[in-house]
Amino acid sequence: MVPVPQTRPKTPPVLRRAPVQQRSAERLARILDACAVLLDETGYEQLSTRAVAARAGVPIGSVYRFFGNKRAMVAALAHRNLDQYAERISTRFAATPVLDAYGAIDGVLDEFIAMKRTVPGFALVDFGVPGSAPGETAEDSEAGADEAGEDADGSAGHPNDLVADRLCSLLAVHLGRAADEALRRKVLVGVETADALVRLAFRTDPDGDPALVDETRQLLYAYLAPSLS
């Protein structure tokens, strides 16, 4: 399935009602899990809150208790994906006895590839919210953008900006380097480059062409390692 254009929420999506009890949090997790699976099955255009509710085994009112529409729901899924990605990287870094620049690059790339291969919905919605789909009204897009923390005019930017911010912080902490503007710029270029090449690898092979993944790794080694050392 071809990924759709994405925009980046500036801030974490605001739930209509934040879960307080564990039961409510578990219900929210089931809704997002169902959303991810249905994205793989139907794509964003055909995704509906009613279908998500049915797949999650919850009343439709439970979905609307958290989200105004599917756009806000997918925004929450994108943020959950980024949180999980950052957690996977942090766990991997912490478990590495001696972490150097090359090991850090391996961790960042390998965890992204692993999520591409195994996490439902990730191939379509990784860290960003899909652009407006045919059939969505202007009111839908504006309301969804408001709940998702976006500008309604589509000027929220690209999800890779948010990814670069998170990676810059993680790399700085675990490698003992200042998270300055120079590092963020380097990381952003690396993220943009890796994103394009990984898309190419998965377009060439549904599991990610190994040769293209290796080319991506070598490019990141050459470009980022000197700045991370």
Coordinates of N, CA and C in Angstrom, one line a residue:
M1 N 0.8 -1.2 0.0 CA 0.0 0.0 0.0 C 0.9 1.2 0.0
V2 N 0.6 2.2 -0.8 CA 1.4 3.4 -1.0 C 1.2 4.4 0.2
P3 N 2.2 4.8 0.9 CA 2.0 5.8 1.9 C 1.4 7.1 1.4
V4 N 0.6 7.7 2.2 CA -0.1 9.0 1.8 C 0.7 10.1 2.3
P5 N 0.5 11.3 1.7 CA 1.2 12.5 2.2 C 0.9 12.8 3.6
Q6 N 1.9 13.3 4.4 CA 1.7 13.5 5.8 C 2.0 14.9 6.2
T7 N 1.4 15.3 7.3 CA 1.8 16.5 8.0 C 2.1 16.2 9.4
R8 N 2.9 17.1 10.1 CA 3.4 16.8 11.4 C 2.6 17.6 12.4
P9 N 2.0 16.9 13.4 CA 1.4 17.7 14.5 C 2.5 18.4 15.3
K10 N 2.2 19.7 15.6 CA 3.2 20.5 16.3 C 3.2 20.1 17.8
T11 N 2.1 19.6 18.3 CA 2.1 19.2 19.7 C 1.3 17.9 19.8
P12 N 1.5 17.1 20.9 CA 0.8 15.9 21.0 C -0.7 16.1 20.9
P13 N -1.4 15.2 20.3 CA -2.9 15.4 20.1 C -3.6 15.5 21.4
V14 N -4.6 16.4 21.5 CA -5.4 16.6 22.7 C -6.6 15.6 22.6
L15 N -6.6 14.7 23.6 CA -7.8 13.8 23.7 C -9.0 14.6 24.2
R16 N -10.1 14.3 23.7 CA -11.3 14.9 24.2 C -11.5 14.6 25.7
R17 N -11.1 13.4 26.1 CA -11.1 13.0 27.5 C -9.9 12.1 27.7
A18 N -9.0 12.5 28.6 CA -7.9 11.7 28.9 C -8.3 10.5 29.8
P19 N -7.7 9.4 29.5 CA -8.1 8.2 30.3 C -7.5 8.4 31.7
V20 N -8.3 8.1 32.7 CA -7.9 8.2 34.1 C -7.7 6.8 34.7
Q21 N -8.7 6.0 34.5 CA -8.6 4.6 35.1 C -7.9 3.7 34.1
Q22 N -7.4 2.6 34.6 CA -6.7 1.6 33.8 C -7.6 1.1 32.7
R23 N -8.8 0.8 33.1 CA -9.8 0.3 32.1 C -10.0 1.2 30.9
S24 N -10.0 2.5 31.2 CA -10.2 3.5 30.1 C -8.9 3.5 29.2
A25 N -7.7 3.5 29.9 CA -6.5 3.5 29.1 C -6.4 2.2 28.2
E26 N -6.8 1.1 28.8 CA -6.8 -0.1 28.0 C -7.8 0.0 26.8
R27 N -8.9 0.6 27.0 CA -9.8 0.8 25.9 C -9.2 1.7 24.8
L28 N -8.6 2.8 25.2 CA -7.9 3.7 24.3 C -6.9 2.9 23.5
A29 N -6.1 2.1 24.1 CA -5.1 1.3 23.5 C -5.7 0.3 22.4
R30 N -6.8 -0.3 22.8 CA -7.5 -1.2 21.8 C -8.0 -0.4 20.6
I31 N -8.5 0.8 20.8 CA -8.9 1.6 19.7 C -7.8 1.9 18.8
L32 N -6.6 2.3 19.3 CA -5.5 2.6 18.5 C -4.9 1.4 17.8
D33 N -4.9 0.2 18.5 CA -4.5 -1.0 17.9 C -5.4 -1.4 16.7
A34 N -6.7 -1.2 16.9 CA -7.6 -1.5 15.8 C -7.4 -0.5 14.6
C35 N -7.2 0.7 14.9 CA -6.9 1.7 13.9 C -5.7 1.3 13.0
A36 N -4.7 0.9 13.7 CA -3.4 0.5 13.0 C -3.7 -0.7 12.1
V37 N -4.4 -1.7 12.5 CA -4.7 -2.9 11.7 C -5.5 -2.5 10.5
L38 N -6.5 -1.7 10.7 CA -7.4 -1.3 9.6 C -6.7 -0.4 8.6
L39 N -5.7 0.3 9.0 CA -5.0 1.1 8.1 C -4.3 0.2 7.1
D40 N -3.7 -0.9 7.6 CA -3.1 -1.9 6.7 C -4.1 -2.5 5.7
E41 N -5.3 -2.8 6.2 CA -6.3 -3.5 5.5 C -7.0 -2.6 4.4
T42 N -7.3 -1.4 4.8 CA -8.2 -0.5 4.0 C -7.5 0.7 3.5
G43 N -6.5 1.2 4.1 CA -5.9 2.5 3.8 C -6.6 3.6 4.6
Y44 N -6.0 4.8 4.5 CA -6.6 5.9 5.3 C -7.9 6.4 4.7
E45 N -8.0 6.4 3.4 CA -9.2 6.9 2.8 C -10.5 6.2 3.2
Q46 N -10.4 4.9 3.3 CA -11.5 4.0 3.7 C -11.7 3.8 5.2
L47 N -10.7 4.3 6.0 CA -10.8 4.1 7.4 C -12.0 4.9 8.0
S48 N -12.7 4.3 8.9 CA -13.8 5.0 9.5 C -13.8 4.7 11.0
T49 N -14.3 5.7 11.8 CA -14.4 5.5 13.2 C -15.3 4.3 13.6
R50 N -16.4 4.1 12.8 CA -17.3 3.0 13.1 C -16.6 1.7 12.9
A51 N -15.8 1.6 11.9 CA -15.1 0.3 11.6 C -14.1 0.1 12.7
V52 N -13.4 1.1 13.2 CA -12.4 1.0 14.3 C -13.1 0.5 15.5
A53 N -14.3 1.1 15.8 CA -15.0 0.7 17.0 C -15.4 -0.8 17.0
A54 N -15.9 -1.2 15.8 CA -16.3 -2.6 15.7 C -15.1 -3.5 15.8
R55 N -13.9 -3.2 15.2 CA -12.8 -4.0 15.3 C -12.2 -4.0 16.8
A56 N -12.3 -2.9 17.5 CA -11.8 -2.8 18.8 C -12.8 -3.5 19.8
G57 N -14.0 -3.7 19.4 CA -15.0 -4.3 20.3 C -15.5 -3.3 21.3
V58 N -15.6 -2.0 20.9 CA -16.1 -1.0 21.8 C -17.3 -0.3 21.2
P59 N -18.1 0.4 21.9 CA -19.2 1.2 21.4 C -18.6 2.4 20.6
I60 N -19.3 2.8 19.6 CA -18.8 4.0 18.8 C -18.7 5.2 19.7
G61 N -19.5 5.3 20.7 CA -19.4 6.4 21.6 C -18.0 6.4 22.4
S62 N -17.4 5.3 22.6 CA -16.1 5.2 23.2 C -15.0 5.9 22.3
V63 N -15.2 5.7 21.0 CA -14.2 6.3 20.1 C -14.4 7.8 20.2
Y64 N -15.6 8.3 20.1 CA -15.9 9.7 20.1 C -15.6 10.4 21.5
R65 N -15.5 9.5 22.5 CA -15.2 10.1 23.8 C -13.7 10.6 23.8
F66 N -12.9 9.9 23.0 CA -11.5 10.3 22.9 C -11.2 11.2 21.7
F67 N -11.8 11.0 20.5 CA -11.5 11.6 19.3 C -12.7 12.2 18.6
G68 N -12.5 13.3 18.0 CA -13.6 13.9 17.2 C -13.8 13.3 15.9
N69 N -12.8 12.8 15.3 CA -12.9 12.1 13.9 C -11.7 11.3 13.7
K70 N -11.6 10.6 12.6 CA -10.5 9.7 12.3 C -9.1 10.4 12.2
R71 N -9.1 11.6 11.8 CA -7.9 12.3 11.7 C -7.2 12.5 13.0
A72 N -8.0 12.9 14.0 CA -7.5 13.0 15.4 C -7.0 11.7 15.9
M73 N -7.7 10.6 15.6 CA -7.4 9.3 16.0 C -6.1 8.9 15.4
V74 N -5.9 9.1 14.1 CA -4.6 8.7 13.5 C -3.4 9.6 14.0
A75 N -3.7 10.8 14.4 CA -2.7 11.7 15.0 C -2.2 11.0 16.3
A76 N -3.1 10.5 17.1 CA -2.7 9.9 18.3 C -1.9 8.6 18.0
L77 N -2.3 7.9 17.0 CA -1.5 6.7 16.6 C -0.1 7.1 16.2
A78 N 0.1 8.1 15.4 CA 1.4 8.6 15.0 C 2.3 9.0 16.1
H79 N 1.7 9.6 17.1 CA 2.5 10.0 18.3 C 2.8 8.8 19.1
R80 N 1.9 7.8 19.2 CA 2.3 6.6 19.9 C 3.4 5.9 19.2
N81 N 3.4 5.9 17.9 CA 4.5 5.2 17.1 C 5.8 5.9 17.4
L82 N 5.8 7.2 17.5 CA 7.1 7.9 17.8 C 7.5 7.6 19.2
D83 N 6.6 7.6 20.1 CA 7.0 7.3 21.5 C 7.6 5.9 21.6
Q84 N 7.0 4.9 20.9 CA 7.5 3.6 20.9 C 8.8 3.5 20.3
Y85 N 9.0 4.2 19.2 CA 10.3 4.2 18.5 C 11.4 4.8 19.4
A86 N 11.1 5.9 20.1 CA 12.1 6.5 21.0 C 12.4 5.5 22.1
E87 N 11.4 4.8 22.6 CA 11.6 3.9 23.7 C 12.4 2.7 23.3
R88 N 12.2 2.2 22.1 CA 13.0 1.1 21.6 C 14.4 1.5 21.5
I89 N 14.7 2.7 20.9 CA 16.1 3.1 20.8 C 16.7 3.3 22.1
S90 N 16.0 3.9 23.1 CA 16.6 4.2 24.4 C 16.9 2.9 25.1
T91 N 16.1 1.9 25.0 CA 16.3 0.6 25.6 C 17.5 -0.1 25.0
R92 N 17.6 0.0 23.7 CA 18.7 -0.6 23.0 C 20.1 0.1 23.4
F93 N 20.0 1.4 23.4 CA 21.2 2.1 23.8 C 21.7 1.8 25.2
A94 N 20.7 1.7 26.1 CA 21.0 1.4 27.5 C 21.6 0.0 27.7
A95 N 21.2 -0.9 26.8 CA 21.7 -2.3 26.9 C 23.0 -2.5 26.2
T96 N 23.5 -1.5 25.6 CA 24.8 -1.6 24.9 C 26.0 -1.2 25.8
P97 N 26.9 -2.1 26.2 CA 27.9 -1.8 27.1 C 28.8 -0.5 26.8
V98 N 29.2 -0.5 25.5 CA 30.0 0.6 25.0 C 29.4 1.1 23.7
L99 N 28.7 2.2 23.8 CA 27.9 2.8 22.7 C 28.8 3.8 22.0
D100 N 29.1 3.5 20.7 CA 29.8 4.5 19.9 C 28.9 5.0 18.8
A101 N 29.4 5.9 17.9 CA 28.6 6.5 16.9 C 28.0 5.5 16.0
Y102 N 28.8 4.5 15.6 CA 28.3 3.5 14.7 C 27.2 2.6 15.3
G103 N 27.4 2.3 16.6 CA 26.4 1.5 17.3 C 25.1 2.3 17.4
A104 N 25.2 3.6 17.6 CA 24.1 4.5 17.7 C 23.3 4.5 16.4
I105 N 24.0 4.7 15.3 CA 23.4 4.7 14.0 C 22.7 3.4 13.7
D106 N 23.4 2.3 14.0 CA 22.8 1.0 13.8 C 21.4 0.9 14.6
G107 N 21.4 1.4 15.8 CA 20.2 1.3 16.6 C 19.1 2.1 16.0
V108 N 19.4 3.3 15.6 CA 18.3 4.2 15.0 C 17.8 3.5 13.8
L109 N 18.6 3.0 12.9 CA 18.2 2.5 11.6 C 17.5 1.1 11.8
D110 N 18.1 0.3 12.6 CA 17.6 -1.1 12.8 C 16.2 -1.1 13.4
E111 N 16.0 -0.2 14.4 CA 14.7 -0.2 15.1 C 13.6 0.4 14.1
F112 N 14.0 1.3 13.3 CA 13.0 1.9 12.3 C 12.7 0.8 11.3
I113 N 13.6 0.0 10.8 CA 13.4 -1.1 9.9 C 12.5 -2.1 10.5
A114 N 12.8 -2.5 11.8 CA 12.0 -3.5 12.5 C 10.6 -3.0 12.6
M115 N 10.3 -1.8 12.9 CA 9.0 -1.3 13.0 C 8.3 -1.3 11.7
K116 N 9.0 -1.0 10.6 CA 8.4 -1.0 9.3 C 7.9 -2.5 9.0
R117 N 8.7 -3.4 9.4 CA 8.4 -4.8 9.1 C 7.3 -5.4 10.0
T118 N 7.2 -5.0 11.2 CA 6.3 -5.7 12.2 C 5.2 -4.9 12.8
V119 N 5.2 -3.6 12.9 CA 4.2 -2.8 13.6 C 3.0 -2.5 12.6
P120 N 1.8 -3.0 13.0 CA 0.7 -2.7 12.2 C 0.4 -1.2 11.9
G121 N 0.1 -0.9 10.6 CA -0.2 0.5 10.2 C 1.0 1.3 10.0
F122 N 2.2 0.9 10.4 CA 3.4 1.7 10.4 C 3.8 2.1 9.0
A123 N 3.6 1.2 8.0 CA 4.0 1.4 6.7 C 3.2 2.6 6.1
L124 N 2.0 2.8 6.6 CA 1.2 3.9 6.0 C 1.3 5.1 6.9
V125 N 1.2 5.0 8.2 CA 1.3 6.1 9.1 C 2.4 5.8 10.1
D126 N 3.6 6.3 9.9 CA 4.7 6.1 10.8 C 4.6 7.1 11.9
F127 N 5.1 8.4 11.6 CA 5.1 9.4 12.6 C 4.3 10.6 12.3
G128 N 3.6 10.6 11.2 CA 2.8 11.7 10.8 C 1.4 11.4 10.4
V129 N 0.6 12.5 10.3 CA -0.9 12.4 10.1 C -1.1 12.4 8.6
P130 N -1.8 11.5 8.0 CA -2.1 11.6 6.5 C -2.8 12.9 6.1
G131 N -2.5 13.3 4.9 CA -3.2 14.5 4.4 C -4.6 14.2 4.2
S132 N -5.4 15.2 3.9 CA -6.8 15.1 3.7 C -7.1 14.1 2.6
A133 N -8.0 13.2 2.9 CA -8.4 12.1 1.9 C -9.6 12.6 1.1
P134 N -9.8 12.1 -0.1 CA -11.0 12.4 -0.9 C -12.2 12.1 -0.1
G135 N -13.2 13.0 -0.1 CA -14.4 12.7 0.7 C -14.4 13.4 2.1
E136 N -13.2 13.8 2.6 CA -13.2 14.6 3.8 C -13.5 16.0 3.5
T137 N -14.4 16.6 4.2 CA -14.8 17.9 4.0 C -13.8 18.9 4.6
A138 N -13.9 20.2 4.2 CA -13.0 21.2 4.8 C -13.2 21.3 6.3
E139 N -14.5 21.1 6.8 CA -14.8 21.1 8.2 C -14.1 20.0 8.9
D140 N -14.1 18.8 8.3 CA -13.5 17.6 8.9 C -12.0 17.9 9.0
S141 N -11.4 18.4 8.0 CA -9.9 18.6 8.0 C -9.6 19.6 9.1
E142 N -10.4 20.7 9.1 CA -10.1 21.8 10.1 C -10.3 21.3 11.5
A143 N -11.3 20.6 11.8 CA -11.6 20.0 13.1 C -10.6 19.0 13.5
G144 N -10.2 18.1 12.6 CA -9.2 17.1 12.9 C -7.8 17.7 13.1
A145 N -7.5 18.8 12.3 CA -6.2 19.4 12.5 C -6.2 20.1 13.9
D146 N -7.3 20.7 14.3 CA -7.3 21.3 15.6 C -7.1 20.3 16.7
E147 N -7.7 19.2 16.7 CA -7.6 18.2 17.7 C -6.2 17.5 17.6
A148 N -5.6 17.5 16.4 CA -4.3 16.8 16.3 C -3.2 17.7 16.6
G149 N -3.5 19.0 16.8 CA -2.4 20.0 17.1 C -1.7 20.5 15.8
E150 N -2.4 20.5 14.7 CA -1.9 21.0 13.5 C -2.5 22.4 13.1
D151 N -1.8 23.1 12.2 CA -2.4 24.2 11.6 C -3.4 23.7 10.5
A152 N -4.6 24.3 10.5 CA -5.6 23.9 9.5 C -5.2 24.2 8.1
D153 N -4.2 25.1 7.9 CA -3.8 25.4 6.5 C -2.7 24.4 6.0
G154 N -2.4 23.4 6.8 CA -1.4 22.4 6.4 C 0.0 22.8 6.6
S155 N 0.2 23.9 7.4 CA 1.6 24.4 7.5 C 2.3 23.8 8.7
A156 N 1.8 22.7 9.2 CA 2.4 22.1 10.4 C 3.8 21.6 10.2
G157 N 4.2 21.4 8.9 CA 5.5 20.9 8.6 C 5.5 19.4 8.4
H158 N 6.7 18.8 8.4 CA 6.9 17.4 8.1 C 7.2 16.6 9.4
P159 N 6.7 15.4 9.5 CA 6.9 14.5 10.6 C 8.4 14.3 10.9
N160 N 9.2 14.4 9.9 CA 10.6 14.1 10.1 C 11.3 15.2 11.0
D161 N 10.7 16.4 11.1 CA 11.2 17.4 12.0 C 11.1 16.9 13.4
L162 N 9.9 16.4 13.8 CA 9.7 15.9 15.1 C 10.6 14.7 15.4
V163 N 10.7 13.8 14.4 CA 11.6 12.6 14.6 C 13.1 13.1 14.9
A164 N 13.5 14.1 14.1 CA 14.9 14.6 14.3 C 15.1 15.2 15.7
D165 N 14.1 15.9 16.2 CA 14.1 16.5 17.5 C 14.3 15.4 18.6
R166 N 13.5 14.3 18.5 CA 13.6 13.2 19.5 C 14.9 12.5 19.4
L167 N 15.4 12.2 18.1 CA 16.6 11.5 18.0 C 17.8 12.3 18.4
C168 N 17.8 13.6 18.2 CA 18.8 14.5 18.6 C 19.0 14.5 20.1
S169 N 17.9 14.5 20.8 CA 17.9 14.4 22.3 C 18.5 13.1 22.8
L170 N 18.0 12.0 22.2 CA 18.5 10.7 22.6 C 20.0 10.5 22.3
L171 N 20.4 10.9 21.1 CA 21.8 10.8 20.8 C 22.7 11.6 21.7
A172 N 22.3 12.8 22.0 CA 23.0 13.7 22.9 C 23.2 13.1 24.3
V173 N 22.1 12.5 24.8 CA 22.1 12.0 26.2 C 23.0 10.8 26.2
H174 N 22.9 9.8 25.3 CA 23.6 8.6 25.3 C 25.0 8.6 24.8
L175 N 25.3 9.6 24.1 CA 26.7 9.8 23.6 C 27.5 10.9 24.3
G176 N 26.8 11.6 25.2 CA 27.5 12.6 25.9 C 27.8 13.8 25.1
R177 N 27.0 14.2 24.2 CA 27.3 15.3 23.2 C 26.2 16.4 23.4
A178 N 26.5 17.6 23.2 CA 25.6 18.7 23.3 C 24.5 18.6 22.2
A179 N 23.3 18.8 22.6 CA 22.2 18.8 21.6 C 22.0 20.2 21.0
D180 N 23.0 20.6 20.3 CA 23.0 22.0 19.8 C 22.4 22.0 18.4
E181 N 22.3 23.2 17.8 CA 21.7 23.3 16.5 C 22.5 22.6 15.4
A182 N 23.8 22.5 15.5 CA 24.6 21.8 14.5 C 24.3 20.3 14.5
L183 N 24.1 19.7 15.7 CA 23.8 18.3 15.7 C 22.4 18.1 15.2
R184 N 21.4 19.0 15.6 CA 20.1 18.8 15.1 C 20.0 18.9 13.6
R185 N 20.8 19.8 13.0 CA 20.8 19.9 11.5 C 21.3 18.7 10.9
K186 N 22.4 18.1 11.4 CA 23.0 16.9 10.9 C 22.0 15.7 11.0
V187 N 21.3 15.6 12.2 CA 20.4 14.5 12.4 C 19.2 14.7 11.4
L188 N 18.7 15.9 11.2 CA 17.6 16.1 10.3 C 17.9 15.7 8.9
V189 N 19.1 16.1 8.4 CA 19.5 15.6 7.1 C 19.6 14.1 7.0
G190 N 20.1 13.5 8.1 CA 20.2 12.0 8.1 C 18.8 11.4 8.1
V191 N 17.9 12.0 8.9 CA 16.5 11.4 8.9 C 15.9 11.6 7.6
E192 N 16.0 12.7 6.9 CA 15.4 12.9 5.6 C 16.0 11.9 4.6
T193 N 17.3 11.8 4.6 CA 17.9 10.9 3.7 C 17.5 9.4 3.9
A194 N 17.6 9.0 5.2 CA 17.2 7.6 5.5 C 15.8 7.3 5.2
D195 N 14.9 8.3 5.5 CA 13.5 8.1 5.2 C 13.3 7.8 3.7
A196 N 13.9 8.6 2.8 CA 13.8 8.4 1.4 C 14.3 7.0 0.9
L197 N 15.5 6.7 1.5 CA 16.1 5.4 1.1 C 15.4 4.2 1.6
V198 N 14.9 4.3 2.8 CA 14.1 3.2 3.4 C 12.8 3.0 2.6
R199 N 12.2 4.1 2.2 CA 11.0 3.9 1.3 C 11.3 3.2 0.0
L200 N 12.5 3.6 -0.5 CA 12.9 2.9 -1.8 C 13.2 1.4 -1.5
A201 N 13.8 1.1 -0.4 CA 14.1 -0.3 -0.1 C 12.8 -1.1 0.1
F202 N 11.8 -0.5 0.7 CA 10.5 -1.2 0.9 C 9.6 -1.2 -0.4
R203 N 9.9 -0.2 -1.3 CA 9.2 -0.2 -2.6 C 9.8 -1.3 -3.5
T204 N 11.1 -1.6 -3.3 CA 11.8 -2.6 -4.1 C 11.5 -4.0 -3.6
D205 N 11.4 -4.1 -2.3 CA 11.1 -5.4 -1.7 C 10.2 -5.2 -0.5
P206 N 9.0 -5.9 -0.5 CA 8.1 -5.6 0.6 C 8.7 -5.8 2.0
D207 N 9.8 -6.6 2.1 CA 10.4 -6.7 3.4 C 11.6 -5.8 3.6
G208 N 11.9 -5.0 2.6 CA 13.0 -4.0 2.7 C 14.2 -4.7 2.1
D209 N 14.6 -4.2 0.9 CA 15.7 -4.7 0.1 C 17.0 -4.7 1.0
P210 N 17.6 -5.8 1.3 CA 18.8 -5.8 2.2 C 20.0 -4.9 1.6
A211 N 20.2 -5.0 0.3 CA 21.3 -4.2 -0.3 C 21.0 -2.7 -0.1
L212 N 19.8 -2.3 -0.3 CA 19.5 -0.9 -0.2 C 19.5 -0.4 1.3
V213 N 19.1 -1.3 2.2 CA 19.2 -1.0 3.6 C 20.7 -0.8 4.0
D214 N 21.6 -1.7 3.4 CA 23.0 -1.6 3.7 C 23.6 -0.3 3.1
E215 N 23.1 0.1 1.9 CA 23.6 1.3 1.3 C 23.2 2.5 2.2
T216 N 22.0 2.4 2.8 CA 21.6 3.5 3.7 C 22.4 3.6 4.9
R217 N 22.8 2.4 5.5 CA 23.6 2.3 6.7 C 25.0 3.0 6.4
Q218 N 25.6 2.6 5.2 CA 26.9 3.1 4.9 C 26.9 4.6 4.7
L219 N 25.8 5.1 4.1 CA 25.7 6.5 3.9 C 25.6 7.3 5.3
L220 N 24.8 6.7 6.2 CA 24.7 7.3 7.5 C 26.0 7.3 8.3
Y221 N 26.7 6.1 8.2 CA 28.0 6.0 8.8 C 28.9 7.2 8.3
A222 N 29.0 7.4 7.0 CA 29.9 8.4 6.5 C 29.5 9.8 6.8
Y223 N 28.2 10.1 6.9 CA 27.7 11.4 7.1 C 27.6 11.8 8.6
L224 N 27.0 10.9 9.4 CA 26.7 11.2 10.8 C 27.8 10.8 11.8
A225 N 28.5 9.7 11.5 CA 29.5 9.2 12.5 C 30.5 10.3 13.0
P226 N 31.1 11.1 12.1 CA 32.1 12.1 12.5 C 31.4 13.1 13.5
S227 N 30.2 13.4 13.3 CA 29.5 14.4 14.1 C 29.1 13.8 15.5
L228 N 29.0 12.5 15.5 CA 28.5 11.9 16.8 C 29.7 11.4 17.6
S229 N 30.9 11.3 17.0 CA 32.0 10.8 17.8 C 32.5 11.8 18.8

